[in-house]
Amino acid sequence: MTQTAGFFGADYWTDPLTVGDRERERAAVLPVTLPDGLPVWVITRYDEARAALDDPKLSKDSAALIAAIQHQLEEAGYGDRNPSGMFGPHVLFSDPPRHTRLRKLLMNAFTPKRVKALEPVFRDMTADLVAKLPVHEEVDLISQVAVPLPLAVICELLGVPADAREPLRPLVDAINLNDPATAPDASDQLVEFFTDLIDDKRRNPGDDLVSALIHVGEDQPDKLADDELLGTLFLLLNAGHDTTANLIGNTLRALLQDRRYRWRLVREHPELIPNVVDEVLRYDCPVRMATHRVVAEHVDYGGITLLPGEIVLISLHSANRDPRQFGKHAAQLDLHRERHDLRHLGFGFGLHRCLGATLGRMEAEVVIETLARAFPRAVLLDQAELRRRRSPIMNGWERLPALLNVGH
């Protein structure tokens, strides 16, 4: 595999959308090296990406992935290195039949009916937070809005005490950055945190998802093993708040970048907000790359034969902006794009499509509606200085400084 420039180069971190658009037009499949030194194939185009997301020849099995990643890193000269705790034995890194069993256990937590029941609670949480924001001094819409709201929701679902939540965000950040210097320690700290939480819920079960997963009847064949439970909590914390925080932040950035038209539009026409959120999911989705897959048997994509043991990532950014699927204006944000045209991959596709898609959409829609109504004159500051997070997988902004009440 020969390395090419583009993905994860210096310009990728400052302008990943343009880089992805450029790389997609070079080839449907490209060899790339991740920042941690891991060689991978990146799939760039919509049709190939959609097929790969649901291809059983590309395995998500955690044990197979860990073994393949370790082998590839050793071959690349990086010696023995433990992969991040993100590769736990949970639903995201499982193949059937284990995937089927794990997903079935989790589906009840994220049904449309349950999400609908959560909406009034989330609206109250959002209103309370927004009411406390200072209106005449700088506010960071990421750390003060986009992060705390979904973190509070997933922690409520999991039964994490309010006074234990603050340290979780930097640990998740360290894991997503996948820096060999910090990710293993962050993984260890999260393992310790969740081990303590599980022990507490065994002794003192409550009306929360962790308690429900622990106390599935002993005679139930679907009961989670200890490592599966730990891996599932890892996944739910990460995917349950980080992707939604990115979605909220990316949507706020897109709207406030053009406050005189886009911000006014969602304020005056809140019925368009579901369309707007879906369009941002396509145009600047909260996940750059669908997580690692390992080739289980020979398979061809884009004229390239992928070999067993090789690692594959799927660029959701470039696939979601592919003009072959979304027309010649695919690289433009169109707030009036019809939702039925949005067969985007922002929540994945197929077997591993995001379980929390309905919840994430609801949270983003409520936050946008509440902020637009409360702060019609909000304005972003220092737009030229904004920086995206340097994560190979997650796509969000480090900060979004704003003033919430300024003149026209």
Coordinates of C-alpha atoms in Angstrom, one line a residue:
M1 CA 0.0 0.0 0.0
T2 CA 1.5 3.3 -1.1
Q3 CA 0.7 6.5 1.0
T4 CA -1.0 9.4 -0.8
A5 CA -1.3 13.0 0.2
G6 CA -4.7 14.3 1.2
F7 CA -6.6 12.7 4.0
F8 CA -5.0 13.5 7.4
G9 CA -2.4 15.9 5.8
A10 CA -1.9 19.4 7.2
D11 CA -4.7 20.9 5.0
Y12 CA -7.2 18.2 6.0
W13 CA -7.4 19.5 9.6
T14 CA -8.2 23.1 8.4
D15 CA -10.5 22.2 5.5
P16 CA -11.6 18.6 5.6
L17 CA -14.6 19.1 3.3
T18 CA -12.6 20.5 0.5
V19 CA -9.9 17.9 0.9
G20 CA -12.5 15.1 0.9
D21 CA -14.2 16.5 -2.3
R22 CA -10.8 16.6 -4.0
E23 CA -9.8 13.1 -2.9
R24 CA -13.1 11.7 -4.0
E25 CA -12.5 12.8 -7.5
R26 CA -9.1 11.2 -7.6
A27 CA -10.4 7.7 -6.8
A28 CA -13.1 5.7 -5.1
V29 CA -10.6 4.0 -2.8
L30 CA -7.3 5.5 -1.6
P31 CA -4.4 4.3 0.5
V32 CA -4.0 6.5 3.6
T33 CA -2.0 6.5 6.8
L34 CA -3.8 7.6 10.0
P35 CA -2.1 10.0 12.4
D36 CA -1.1 7.1 14.7
G37 CA 0.7 5.4 11.8
L38 CA -1.9 2.8 10.9
P39 CA -2.2 2.2 7.1
V40 CA -5.8 2.0 5.9
W41 CA -7.9 2.1 2.8
V42 CA -10.4 5.0 2.6
I43 CA -13.5 4.7 0.5
T44 CA -14.6 8.1 -0.8
R45 CA -17.6 7.8 -3.1
Y46 CA -21.3 7.4 -2.2
D47 CA -22.2 4.2 -4.0
E48 CA -19.1 2.4 -2.8
A49 CA -19.5 3.8 0.7
R50 CA -23.1 2.7 1.0
A51 CA -22.2 -0.8 -0.1
A52 CA -19.2 -1.0 2.2
L53 CA -21.2 0.1 5.2
D54 CA -23.3 -3.0 4.9
D55 CA -20.8 -5.5 3.5
P56 CA -20.3 -8.7 5.5
K57 CA -16.9 -9.1 3.9
L58 CA -15.8 -6.0 5.9
S59 CA -15.9 -7.3 9.4
K60 CA -16.5 -5.2 12.6
D61 CA -15.6 -8.0 15.0
S62 CA -13.6 -6.4 17.8
A63 CA -11.1 -9.2 18.3
A64 CA -10.4 -9.5 14.6
L65 CA -10.0 -5.7 14.4
I66 CA -7.6 -5.5 17.3
A67 CA -5.5 -8.3 16.0
A68 CA -5.4 -6.8 12.5
I69 CA -4.5 -3.3 13.8
Q70 CA -1.7 -4.6 16.0
H71 CA -0.3 -6.6 13.0
Q72 CA -0.5 -3.6 10.7
L73 CA 1.2 -1.3 13.2
E74 CA 3.9 -3.8 13.8
E75 CA 4.4 -4.2 10.0
A76 CA 4.6 -0.4 9.8
G77 CA 7.4 -0.4 12.4
Y78 CA 5.4 0.9 15.4
G79 CA 5.9 -2.2 17.6
D80 CA 3.5 -3.5 20.2
R81 CA 0.7 -0.9 20.9
N82 CA -2.6 -1.5 22.5
P83 CA -5.5 -0.1 20.4
S84 CA -7.9 2.4 22.0
G85 CA -10.7 1.2 24.3
M86 CA -13.1 2.3 21.6
F87 CA -12.6 -1.2 20.1
G88 CA -14.6 -2.9 22.8
P89 CA -16.9 -5.9 22.4
H90 CA -20.0 -3.8 21.9
V91 CA -22.6 -3.5 19.2
L92 CA -20.6 -1.2 17.0
F93 CA -17.6 -3.7 16.8
S94 CA -19.6 -6.9 16.4
D95 CA -20.8 -9.1 13.6
P96 CA -23.9 -11.3 13.7
P97 CA -25.0 -13.2 15.6
R98 CA -23.5 -11.2 18.5
H99 CA -24.4 -7.9 16.9
T100 CA -28.0 -9.1 16.5
R101 CA -28.2 -10.0 20.2
L102 CA -26.6 -6.8 21.5
R103 CA -28.6 -4.5 19.2
K104 CA -31.8 -6.1 20.3
L105 CA -31.0 -5.4 23.9
L106 CA -30.3 -1.7 23.2
M107 CA -33.1 -1.0 20.8
N108 CA -35.7 -0.4 23.5
A109 CA -33.8 2.6 24.9
F110 CA -33.9 4.4 21.5
T111 CA -37.4 3.7 20.1
P112 CA -39.2 6.7 18.6
K113 CA -41.8 6.4 21.3
R114 CA -39.2 6.7 24.1
V115 CA -37.4 9.6 22.4
K116 CA -40.8 11.4 22.1
A117 CA -41.3 10.9 25.8
L118 CA -37.9 12.4 26.4
E119 CA -38.5 15.5 24.3
P120 CA -40.4 17.5 27.0
V121 CA -37.6 16.8 29.5
F122 CA -34.9 17.8 27.0
R123 CA -36.8 21.0 26.1
D124 CA -36.9 21.9 29.8
M125 CA -33.2 21.2 30.2
T126 CA -32.4 23.3 27.1
A127 CA -34.6 26.2 28.2
D128 CA -33.0 26.2 31.7
L129 CA -29.5 26.2 30.2
V130 CA -30.3 28.9 27.6
A131 CA -31.8 31.1 30.3
K132 CA -28.5 31.1 32.2
L133 CA -26.3 32.1 29.3
P134 CA -24.8 35.6 29.5
V135 CA -26.2 37.8 26.8
H136 CA -23.6 40.6 26.9
E137 CA -20.4 38.7 27.0
E138 CA -18.7 36.1 24.9
V139 CA -20.2 32.6 25.0
D140 CA -18.6 29.4 23.7
L141 CA -21.5 27.6 22.0
I142 CA -19.5 24.3 22.1
S143 CA -18.5 24.0 25.8
Q144 CA -21.5 25.9 27.1
V145 CA -24.3 24.5 24.9
A146 CA -23.4 21.8 22.4
V147 CA -21.5 19.6 24.8
P148 CA -23.4 19.8 28.2
L149 CA -26.9 19.2 26.8
P150 CA -26.3 15.8 25.1
L151 CA -23.9 14.8 27.8
A152 CA -26.6 15.4 30.4
V153 CA -29.1 13.3 28.3
I154 CA -26.9 10.3 27.9
C155 CA -25.8 10.4 31.5
E156 CA -29.5 10.6 32.6
L157 CA -30.2 7.5 30.5
L158 CA -27.2 5.7 31.9
G159 CA -27.8 6.7 35.5
V160 CA -24.5 8.6 35.9
P161 CA -24.8 10.9 39.0
A162 CA -24.7 14.6 38.1
D163 CA -21.6 15.3 40.2
A164 CA -19.6 12.6 38.3
R165 CA -20.2 13.9 34.8
E166 CA -17.7 16.7 34.4
P167 CA -14.5 14.6 34.0
L168 CA -16.0 12.4 31.2
R169 CA -15.8 14.8 28.3
P170 CA -11.9 15.2 28.3
L171 CA -11.6 11.4 28.5
V172 CA -13.8 10.9 25.5
D173 CA -11.9 13.6 23.6
A174 CA -8.5 11.9 24.4
I175 CA -9.8 8.6 23.1
N176 CA -11.3 10.1 19.9
L177 CA -8.0 12.0 19.1
N178 CA -6.4 8.5 19.2
D179 CA -3.0 9.9 20.4
P180 CA -0.9 7.0 21.6
A181 CA 0.5 9.3 24.3
T182 CA -2.9 9.9 25.9
A183 CA -5.6 7.6 24.6
P184 CA -4.6 4.5 26.6
D185 CA -4.6 6.3 29.9
A186 CA -8.0 7.8 29.1
S187 CA -9.3 4.4 28.2
D188 CA -8.1 3.0 31.5
Q189 CA -9.7 5.8 33.4
L190 CA -13.1 5.3 31.6
V191 CA -12.8 1.5 32.3
E192 CA -12.3 2.3 36.0
F193 CA -15.2 4.8 36.0
F194 CA -17.6 2.4 34.4
T195 CA -16.5 -0.6 36.5
D196 CA -17.4 1.5 39.6
L197 CA -20.7 2.5 38.1
I198 CA -21.6 -1.1 37.3
D199 CA -20.7 -2.2 40.8
D200 CA -22.9 0.5 42.2
K201 CA -25.8 -0.4 39.9
R202 CA -25.5 -4.1 40.9
R203 CA -26.0 -3.1 44.6
N204 CA -28.4 -0.2 44.0
P205 CA -30.3 -0.6 40.8
G206 CA -32.3 2.3 39.5
D207 CA -34.6 3.3 36.7
D208 CA -31.8 3.7 34.2
L209 CA -30.3 1.8 31.2
V210 CA -27.2 0.5 33.1
S211 CA -29.4 -1.1 35.7
A212 CA -31.7 -2.5 33.1
L213 CA -28.8 -4.1 31.2
I214 CA -27.3 -5.5 34.4
H215 CA -30.5 -7.0 35.7
V216 CA -31.8 -8.8 32.6
G217 CA -33.1 -12.0 34.0
E218 CA -30.5 -14.7 34.7
D219 CA -32.4 -17.1 32.5
Q220 CA -32.3 -14.8 29.5
P221 CA -29.9 -15.9 26.8
D222 CA -29.3 -12.3 25.7
K223 CA -27.8 -11.2 29.0
L224 CA -24.6 -9.2 28.5
A225 CA -21.3 -10.7 29.6
D226 CA -19.2 -8.4 31.7
D227 CA -16.8 -7.3 28.9
E228 CA -19.9 -6.7 26.6
L229 CA -21.5 -4.5 29.3
L230 CA -18.3 -2.4 29.8
G231 CA -17.9 -2.1 26.0
T232 CA -21.5 -1.0 25.6
L233 CA -21.2 1.7 28.2
F234 CA -18.0 2.9 26.4
L235 CA -19.9 3.2 23.2
L236 CA -23.1 4.8 24.6
L237 CA -21.1 7.5 26.3
N238 CA -19.1 8.3 23.3
A239 CA -21.7 8.0 20.5
G240 CA -24.5 9.2 22.7
H241 CA -23.1 12.6 23.4
D242 CA -20.1 13.3 21.2
T243 CA -21.8 12.9 17.8
T244 CA -24.8 14.9 18.9
A245 CA -22.6 17.7 20.3
N246 CA -20.8 17.8 16.9
L247 CA -24.2 17.9 15.1
I248 CA -25.4 20.8 17.2
G249 CA -22.1 22.6 16.8
N250 CA -21.9 22.1 13.1
T251 CA -25.5 23.2 12.6
L252 CA -24.9 26.4 14.7
R253 CA -21.8 27.1 12.7
A254 CA -23.5 26.7 9.4
L255 CA -26.5 28.9 10.4
L256 CA -24.6 31.7 12.2
Q257 CA -22.1 31.9 9.4
D258 CA -24.9 33.5 7.4
R259 CA -27.0 35.0 10.2
R260 CA -28.8 37.5 8.0
Y261 CA -30.4 34.7 5.9
R262 CA -29.9 31.3 7.5
W263 CA -30.3 32.2 11.2
R264 CA -33.3 34.4 10.4
L265 CA -34.8 31.6 8.2
V266 CA -34.9 29.1 11.1
R267 CA -36.2 31.7 13.5
E268 CA -39.0 32.7 11.2
H269 CA -39.7 29.2 9.8
P270 CA -39.0 26.7 12.6
E271 CA -40.9 24.1 10.6
L272 CA -37.8 24.0 8.4
I273 CA -35.5 23.0 11.2
P274 CA -35.8 19.2 10.7
N275 CA -34.8 19.7 7.0
V276 CA -31.9 21.9 8.1
V277 CA -30.5 19.4 10.5
D278 CA -30.7 16.7 7.9
E279 CA -28.9 18.9 5.4
V280 CA -26.1 19.5 7.8
L281 CA -25.9 15.8 8.5
R282 CA -25.2 15.5 4.8
Y283 CA -23.1 18.6 4.1
D284 CA -20.9 18.5 7.2
C285 CA -21.8 15.4 9.2
P286 CA -20.6 14.9 12.8
V287 CA -18.5 11.8 12.0
R288 CA -15.7 12.2 9.4
M289 CA -15.1 8.5 8.9
A290 CA -17.2 5.5 9.7
T291 CA -15.2 3.5 12.2
H292 CA -12.6 0.8 11.3
R293 CA -13.5 -2.4 9.4
V294 CA -11.2 -5.3 8.7
V295 CA -11.3 -7.2 5.4
A296 CA -12.5 -10.7 6.2
E297 CA -12.2 -12.0 2.6
H298 CA -11.0 -10.7 -0.7
V299 CA -13.4 -7.9 -2.0
D300 CA -13.2 -5.4 -4.8
Y301 CA -14.0 -1.7 -4.4
G302 CA -13.3 1.0 -7.0
G303 CA -11.1 -1.4 -9.0
I304 CA -8.9 -2.2 -6.0
T305 CA -8.8 -5.7 -4.5
L306 CA -8.8 -5.4 -0.7
L307 CA -7.0 -8.2 1.0
P308 CA -7.9 -10.1 4.3
G309 CA -6.4 -8.3 7.3
E310 CA -6.4 -4.8 5.8
I311 CA -8.2 -2.0 7.5
V312 CA -10.9 0.0 5.8
L313 CA -12.4 3.4 6.7
I314 CA -15.3 5.0 4.9
S315 CA -15.3 8.8 4.4
L316 CA -18.8 9.9 5.2
H317 CA -17.8 13.5 4.4
S318 CA -16.8 12.8 0.9
A319 CA -19.5 10.3 0.2
N320 CA -22.2 12.6 1.5
R321 CA -21.0 15.4 -0.9
D322 CA -20.7 13.1 -3.9
P323 CA -22.3 14.9 -7.0
R324 CA -23.0 11.5 -8.5
Q325 CA -25.6 11.1 -5.8
F326 CA -26.6 14.6 -4.8
G327 CA -26.1 16.6 -8.0
K328 CA -23.7 19.2 -9.2
H329 CA -24.4 21.4 -6.1
A330 CA -23.6 18.7 -3.6
A331 CA -20.8 20.8 -2.0
Q332 CA -23.3 23.6 -1.2
L333 CA -25.5 23.9 1.9
D334 CA -29.1 24.0 0.7
L335 CA -31.5 24.5 3.5
H336 CA -34.4 23.9 1.2
R337 CA -33.1 20.6 -0.1
E338 CA -36.0 18.1 0.1
R339 CA -35.6 15.5 2.8
H340 CA -36.6 12.7 0.6
D341 CA -33.6 13.5 -1.6
L342 CA -31.3 13.2 1.4
R343 CA -30.3 9.6 1.4
H344 CA -27.2 10.7 3.3
L345 CA -24.9 8.5 5.3
G346 CA -24.6 10.8 8.3
F347 CA -25.9 8.1 10.6
G348 CA -24.4 5.3 8.7
F349 CA -26.3 2.7 6.8
G350 CA -27.4 -0.9 7.1
L351 CA -26.6 -3.2 10.0
H352 CA -24.6 -0.6 11.9
R353 CA -26.8 2.4 11.3
C354 CA -26.8 4.6 14.4
L355 CA -29.2 3.4 17.1
G356 CA -29.5 6.9 18.5
A357 CA -30.3 8.7 15.2
T358 CA -33.8 9.7 16.3
L359 CA -32.6 11.0 19.7
G360 CA -29.7 12.9 18.1
R361 CA -32.0 14.6 15.6
M362 CA -34.5 15.5 18.3
E363 CA -31.7 17.1 20.5
A364 CA -30.3 19.1 17.6
E365 CA -33.7 20.4 16.5
V366 CA -34.7 21.5 20.0
V367 CA -31.4 23.3 20.6
I368 CA -31.5 25.1 17.3
E369 CA -35.2 26.1 17.7
T370 CA -34.6 27.3 21.3
L371 CA -31.5 29.4 20.6
A372 CA -32.9 31.0 17.4
R373 CA -36.0 32.1 19.2
A374 CA -34.1 33.3 22.3
F375 CA -31.2 35.0 20.5
P376 CA -32.3 36.4 17.1
R377 CA -29.3 38.8 17.0
A378 CA -26.6 36.2 17.9
V379 CA -23.4 36.5 16.0
L380 CA -20.2 34.3 15.7
L381 CA -16.9 35.9 16.7
D382 CA -13.5 35.3 15.2
Q383 CA -14.8 33.2 12.3
A384 CA -11.4 33.1 10.6
E385 CA -9.8 31.7 13.7
L386 CA -12.2 28.8 14.2
R387 CA -10.5 25.4 14.4
R388 CA -11.9 21.9 13.9
R389 CA -11.1 19.1 16.3
R390 CA -8.1 16.9 15.2
S391 CA -9.9 13.6 15.4
P392 CA -9.6 10.9 12.7
I393 CA -13.2 9.9 13.3
M394 CA -15.2 12.7 14.9
N395 CA -15.9 16.0 13.1
G396 CA -16.7 19.1 15.2
W397 CA -15.4 22.5 16.2
E398 CA -13.1 23.1 19.2
R399 CA -14.9 26.4 20.0
L400 CA -17.7 28.6 18.6
P401 CA -17.3 32.0 20.4
A402 CA -20.4 34.1 20.0
L403 CA -22.2 37.1 21.3
L404 CA -25.9 36.4 21.8
N405 CA -27.4 39.8 21.8
V406 CA -25.9 42.4 19.4
G407 CA -27.4 45.0 17.1
H408 CA -28.2 44.4 13.4

